[in-house]
Amino acid sequence: TGKTSPGRALFGDTVVVDNIPYQTDHLTNVTPNILAKIGRNLHRTKHHPLYLIRKRIENYFYSHFLNRRGNPLFSVNDSISPVVTLEQNFDSLLVPEDHVSRAPSDSYYINSSYMLRAHTSAHQCELMRSGLDAFLVMGDVYRRDEIDATHYPVFHQVEGVRLFNQHELFQKVRDSTGLNIFEQGGKQTPDKQATHSMETAKLLEHSLKTTLMNLARHLFGQDVKARWVDQYFPFTHPSWELEVHHEGEWLEVLGCGIMKQEILYSAGTGDQVGWAFGLGLERLAMKLYSIPDIRLFWSNDSGFLNQFKDCDPNTNVTYKPVSIYPQCTNDLSFWLPSSADFAFSPNDFYDVVRNEGGDLVEQVFLVDEFVHPKTQRTSHCYRIIYRHMERTLTQEEVNVIHRHIEEQVVKLLGGEIR
Ligand code: FA5
Ligand code: MG
């Protein structure tokens, strides 16, 4: 359709990402605020807490997994561009056409062919195709998501993949004669894929869960409280999530599973089997260093950064909040555009808020939704909580930002302020 998208309204015909121009189209929904995060590379910034924890993870894999020659088994890739094709992020991983993660309300699209990766799994296929059997990928990932203390639209993941041939998988089995990694004419069950033998499923699950539980112990100590929860991912079966206990609650820190055989097959390595995981660096760092709010990772404030300045990856640091400044709360109500213009989602509003308010916005939520009985128009009321991480905000300052948000709601989203 010839209708303008919020992306077109922001950038016109071309948007420059990582120094490369791209034609905008109806799917374009990246924002200047998000694009400004590309190249920050917090996971490669010396002494940043995300760098320290990433090194701790790397050291675990370097010291515990060696190949026959005594060299590290896992190779590390930490500088792959976050700009990927939809094929890399979704199709290569068997994500169905109608899966929620493909919705424009959930991912950042540059246009109909390119996007900002929503997970580091986007690189699994290309790295397997290049011949690697064991690798880690570390990088920034981008998602349109809620706004609160543990969610941020840019965060960092570490992907791990390990492949095995028949010999490697059965190496530690006492009598492996007659065992086969594949099984013909089998069926998929909750415990295994159709082409895998039961032994393959059990050995891979054991290897994966021991590797990750030992990583959790390496990070948080021998008596870390952690549990496995069954999960679903389109690219693994069976799949699990690991949760660790943090401040009285279970915090999900990673997803993992046995890689779908179809994916290995299309990567040209169908005679192997393997497991994969993807973990969230911020969540782990928040627990390890007692960092209370995910926005702090983006702070340039010396009060934050200096607490990690002299640390090496093995130092145990406990972050001490500099001080807690007061919040300002403002509500904003508007009539949604009629759905003929474009399908409005709350994430469209959250992006406008982030764009104008940046990290001064601590939380946004929908407090009221209302349909006018006569006109059938829908109105949303959002509550925006503002707080500066390093000083007290005045109500006047907040009002200026709030007014800018109202203006953008009208201009970009076609809303009508009530
Ligand atoms: C994934 O991204 C899968 N690619 C993980 C995977 C890889 C599964 C390989 C199987 C095989 P998920 O969406 O659950 O899964 O994200 C993984 C982790 O990233 C989460 O456990 C969490 O620690 C972190 N995470 C997810 N969303 C956010 C967010 N908005 N802010 C901060 N961390 C997040
Ligand atoms: Mg998850």
Short mmCIF file of C-alpha atoms in Angstrom, two decimals, residues 7-256:
data_model
loop_
_atom_site.label_atom_id
_atom_site.label_comp_id
_atom_site.label_asym_id
_atom_site.label_seq_id
_atom_site.Cartn_x
_atom_site.Cartn_y
_atom_site.Cartn_z
CA GLY A 7 9.72 4.66 9.57
CA ARG A 8 9.20 6.63 6.35
CA ALA A 9 7.93 9.60 8.33
CA LEU A 10 11.17 9.54 10.35
CA PHE A 11 13.81 8.87 7.68
CA GLY A 12 12.32 9.58 4.27
CA ASP A 13 13.49 7.23 1.46
CA THR A 14 16.80 6.04 2.91
CA VAL A 15 18.01 5.08 6.33
CA VAL A 16 21.74 4.74 7.05
CA VAL A 17 22.64 1.84 9.33
CA ASP A 18 26.24 1.11 10.26
CA ASN A 19 27.35 3.48 7.44
CA ILE A 20 25.34 1.65 4.76
CA PRO A 21 22.24 3.23 3.14
CA TYR A 22 19.07 1.15 2.90
CA GLN A 23 15.84 1.93 1.07
CA THR A 24 13.01 2.36 3.57
CA ASP A 25 9.68 0.61 3.00
CA HIS A 26 6.43 -0.25 4.79
CA LEU A 27 8.29 -2.48 7.30
CA THR A 28 10.90 0.12 8.35
CA ASN A 29 10.50 0.65 12.10
CA VAL A 30 14.04 1.27 13.40
CA THR A 31 14.43 4.57 15.25
CA PRO A 32 17.34 7.03 15.67
CA ASN A 33 17.48 6.14 19.36
CA ILE A 34 18.00 2.46 18.52
CA LEU A 35 20.44 3.08 15.65
CA ALA A 36 22.60 5.18 17.99
CA LYS A 37 23.30 2.03 20.03
CA ILE A 38 24.98 0.22 17.11
CA GLY A 39 28.73 0.42 17.54
CA ARG A 40 28.65 1.06 21.29
CA ASN A 41 29.98 -2.52 21.72
CA LEU A 42 29.66 -2.63 25.50
CA HIS A 43 30.74 -6.28 25.44
CA ARG A 44 34.08 -5.18 23.93
CA THR A 45 34.61 -2.13 26.18
CA LYS A 46 37.42 -2.84 28.70
CA HIS A 47 36.22 -2.88 32.34
CA HIS A 48 32.56 -2.51 31.44
CA PRO A 49 30.58 -5.05 33.55
CA LEU A 50 29.28 -6.70 30.35
CA TYR A 51 32.88 -7.08 29.18
CA LEU A 52 33.95 -8.55 32.52
CA ILE A 53 31.19 -11.15 32.62
CA ARG A 54 31.66 -12.01 28.96
CA LYS A 55 35.36 -12.68 29.71
CA ARG A 56 34.42 -14.84 32.68
CA ILE A 57 32.19 -16.92 30.39
CA GLU A 58 34.90 -17.09 27.73
CA ASN A 59 37.47 -18.22 30.32
CA TYR A 60 35.15 -21.01 31.44
CA PHE A 61 34.91 -22.37 27.89
CA TYR A 62 38.64 -21.88 27.22
CA SER A 63 39.73 -23.71 30.36
CA HIS A 64 37.19 -26.55 30.46
CA PHE A 65 36.96 -27.55 26.80
CA LEU A 66 40.12 -28.46 24.90
CA ASN A 67 40.53 -30.29 21.62
CA ARG A 68 42.87 -33.25 21.04
CA ARG A 69 45.78 -30.88 20.44
CA GLY A 70 45.19 -29.11 23.74
CA ASN A 71 43.83 -25.93 22.14
CA PRO A 72 40.52 -24.29 23.09
CA LEU A 73 37.64 -26.19 21.48
CA PHE A 74 35.28 -23.21 21.18
CA SER A 75 36.16 -20.33 18.88
CA VAL A 76 34.83 -16.87 19.80
CA ASN A 77 33.15 -14.42 17.41
CA ASP A 78 32.38 -11.06 19.00
CA SER A 79 32.33 -8.61 16.08
CA ILE A 80 29.67 -9.77 13.62
CA SER A 81 27.45 -6.89 12.46
CA PRO A 82 23.95 -6.86 14.00
CA VAL A 83 22.46 -6.13 10.58
CA VAL A 84 21.14 -9.47 9.25
CA THR A 85 18.71 -10.71 6.63
CA LEU A 86 15.26 -12.00 7.58
CA GLU A 87 16.53 -15.32 6.22
CA GLN A 88 19.33 -15.41 8.82
CA ASN A 89 17.18 -14.33 11.76
CA PHE A 90 14.11 -16.47 10.96
CA ASP A 91 14.05 -18.78 7.90
CA SER A 92 17.43 -20.45 8.49
CA LEU A 93 16.13 -21.35 11.96
CA LEU A 94 12.79 -22.76 10.77
CA VAL A 95 10.79 -19.95 12.41
CA PRO A 96 7.28 -20.33 10.90
CA GLU A 97 5.86 -17.55 8.69
CA ASP A 98 3.20 -16.71 11.30
CA HIS A 99 5.44 -16.87 14.42
CA VAL A 100 4.95 -13.91 16.84
CA SER A 101 8.63 -12.95 16.74
CA ARG A 102 8.27 -11.94 13.06
CA ALA A 103 5.58 -9.34 13.81
CA PRO A 104 6.72 -5.75 13.17
CA SER A 105 5.54 -5.02 16.70
CA ASP A 106 8.27 -7.32 18.08
CA SER A 107 11.38 -6.81 15.91
CA TYR A 108 13.33 -3.88 14.45
CA TYR A 109 13.14 -3.91 10.66
CA ILE A 110 15.41 -1.83 8.41
CA ASN A 111 13.21 -2.80 5.46
CA SER A 112 11.57 -5.97 4.08
CA SER A 113 14.95 -7.69 3.56
CA TYR A 114 17.11 -6.53 6.48
CA MET A 115 16.64 -6.25 10.21
CA LEU A 116 18.60 -5.85 13.44
CA ARG A 117 19.18 -9.39 14.76
CA ALA A 118 16.71 -10.33 17.49
CA HIS A 119 19.03 -13.08 18.76
CA THR A 120 22.56 -14.33 18.16
CA SER A 121 21.06 -17.58 16.84
CA ALA A 122 20.86 -15.68 13.52
CA HIS A 123 24.54 -16.64 12.96
CA GLN A 124 24.30 -20.38 13.71
CA CYS A 125 23.91 -21.47 10.09
CA GLU A 126 26.65 -19.39 8.49
CA LEU A 127 29.20 -20.43 11.13
CA MET A 128 28.36 -24.13 10.83
CA ARG A 129 28.55 -23.82 7.06
CA SER A 130 32.03 -22.31 7.42
CA GLY A 131 33.11 -25.56 9.07
CA LEU A 132 33.10 -24.73 12.79
CA ASP A 133 32.14 -27.53 15.20
CA ALA A 134 32.17 -25.55 18.45
CA PHE A 135 31.77 -21.79 18.69
CA LEU A 136 30.49 -18.86 20.74
CA VAL A 137 28.91 -15.71 19.27
CA MET A 138 28.70 -12.59 21.44
CA GLY A 139 26.87 -9.50 20.39
CA ASP A 140 24.18 -6.87 20.74
CA VAL A 141 20.62 -7.92 19.89
CA TYR A 142 17.54 -5.76 19.33
CA ARG A 143 13.90 -6.31 20.30
CA ARG A 144 10.81 -4.18 20.64
CA ASP A 145 9.80 -5.01 24.17
CA GLU A 146 8.30 -3.77 27.41
CA ILE A 147 10.02 -1.07 29.46
CA ASP A 148 11.10 -2.02 32.98
CA ALA A 149 14.12 -2.85 35.15
CA THR A 150 14.97 -6.16 33.39
CA HIS A 151 13.93 -5.35 29.79
CA TYR A 152 15.73 -3.04 27.38
CA PRO A 153 15.37 -2.84 23.57
CA VAL A 154 19.07 -3.55 23.11
CA PHE A 155 20.77 -6.26 25.12
CA HIS A 156 23.62 -8.72 24.68
CA GLN A 157 23.57 -12.45 24.09
CA VAL A 158 26.14 -15.20 24.01
CA GLU A 159 25.31 -18.05 21.66
CA GLY A 160 27.00 -21.42 22.02
CA VAL A 161 26.93 -24.30 19.55
CA ARG A 162 28.61 -27.68 19.83
CA LEU A 163 28.46 -30.39 17.16
CA PHE A 164 29.40 -34.06 17.57
CA ASN A 165 29.97 -36.89 15.14
CA GLN A 166 29.12 -40.48 16.13
CA HIS A 167 32.62 -41.15 17.49
CA GLU A 168 32.71 -37.97 19.62
CA LEU A 169 29.24 -38.48 21.06
CA PHE A 170 29.77 -42.10 22.11
CA GLN A 171 33.38 -41.63 23.26
CA LYS A 172 32.60 -41.93 26.97
CA VAL A 173 30.02 -44.72 26.66
CA ARG A 174 31.58 -47.92 28.04
CA ASP A 175 30.22 -50.32 25.41
CA SER A 176 29.01 -48.43 22.38
CA THR A 177 29.00 -51.34 19.91
CA GLY A 178 25.71 -51.42 18.05
CA LEU A 179 24.81 -47.85 19.06
CA ASN A 180 23.97 -45.38 16.32
CA ILE A 181 23.45 -41.61 16.50
CA PHE A 182 20.63 -41.80 13.95
CA GLU A 183 17.52 -43.94 13.85
CA GLN A 184 15.47 -44.74 10.78
CA GLY A 185 11.68 -44.56 10.71
CA GLY A 186 11.47 -43.10 14.22
CA LYS A 187 8.85 -40.61 15.41
CA GLN A 188 9.26 -37.30 17.18
CA THR A 189 8.32 -37.59 20.87
CA PRO A 190 8.52 -35.02 23.68
CA ASP A 191 11.99 -36.49 24.43
CA LYS A 192 13.61 -36.68 20.99
CA GLN A 193 13.57 -35.80 17.31
CA ALA A 194 12.41 -38.32 14.70
CA THR A 195 15.86 -39.03 13.21
CA HIS A 196 17.76 -39.20 16.55
CA SER A 197 18.24 -42.40 18.51
CA MET A 198 17.25 -42.37 22.20
CA GLU A 199 20.95 -42.58 23.17
CA THR A 200 21.71 -39.47 21.08
CA ALA A 201 18.92 -37.50 22.72
CA LYS A 202 19.99 -38.52 26.23
CA LEU A 203 23.74 -37.95 25.70
CA LEU A 204 23.20 -34.53 24.10
CA GLU A 205 20.82 -33.45 26.86
CA HIS A 206 23.31 -34.57 29.51
CA SER A 207 26.24 -32.81 27.81
CA LEU A 208 24.26 -29.58 27.32
CA LYS A 209 22.83 -29.42 30.84
CA THR A 210 26.16 -30.24 32.52
CA THR A 211 27.99 -27.64 30.43
CA LEU A 212 25.49 -24.91 31.38
CA MET A 213 25.02 -25.89 35.03
CA ASN A 214 28.81 -25.85 35.46
CA LEU A 215 28.87 -22.41 33.82
CA ALA A 216 26.28 -21.21 36.35
CA ARG A 217 28.50 -22.58 39.18
CA HIS A 218 31.57 -20.95 37.61
CA LEU A 219 29.73 -17.59 37.67
CA PHE A 220 27.75 -17.74 40.91
CA GLY A 221 29.48 -20.36 43.05
CA GLN A 222 28.98 -24.06 43.81
CA ASP A 223 25.67 -23.67 45.64
CA VAL A 224 23.86 -21.49 43.12
CA LYS A 225 20.10 -22.15 43.13
CA ALA A 226 19.03 -22.99 39.57
CA ARG A 227 16.32 -25.04 37.85
CA TRP A 228 15.44 -26.33 34.36
CA VAL A 229 12.10 -25.48 32.77
CA ASP A 230 10.75 -27.13 29.58
CA GLN A 231 10.47 -24.66 26.71
CA TYR A 232 9.70 -24.50 22.99
CA PHE A 233 11.93 -22.98 20.27
CA PRO A 234 11.33 -23.54 16.53
CA PHE A 235 15.02 -24.43 16.04
CA THR A 236 15.60 -26.95 18.84
CA HIS A 237 13.84 -30.04 20.19
CA PRO A 238 13.64 -30.77 23.02
CA SER A 239 14.25 -27.28 24.48
CA TRP A 240 14.78 -25.87 27.98
CA GLU A 241 15.32 -22.64 29.87
CA LEU A 242 17.58 -22.21 32.86
CA GLU A 243 16.32 -20.07 35.72
CA VAL A 244 18.46 -18.87 38.61
CA HIS A 245 17.20 -17.65 41.95
CA HIS A 246 17.69 -13.91 42.36
CA GLU A 247 16.24 -11.69 45.10
CA GLY A 248 13.44 -14.05 45.97
CA GLU A 249 12.41 -14.74 42.37
CA TRP A 250 13.29 -17.06 39.49
CA LEU A 251 15.11 -15.17 36.76
CA GLU A 252 15.25 -16.71 33.27
CA VAL A 253 18.85 -16.45 32.04
CA LEU A 254 19.09 -18.67 28.96
CA GLY A 255 17.29 -20.80 26.40
CA CYS A 256 18.78 -23.96 24.90
#
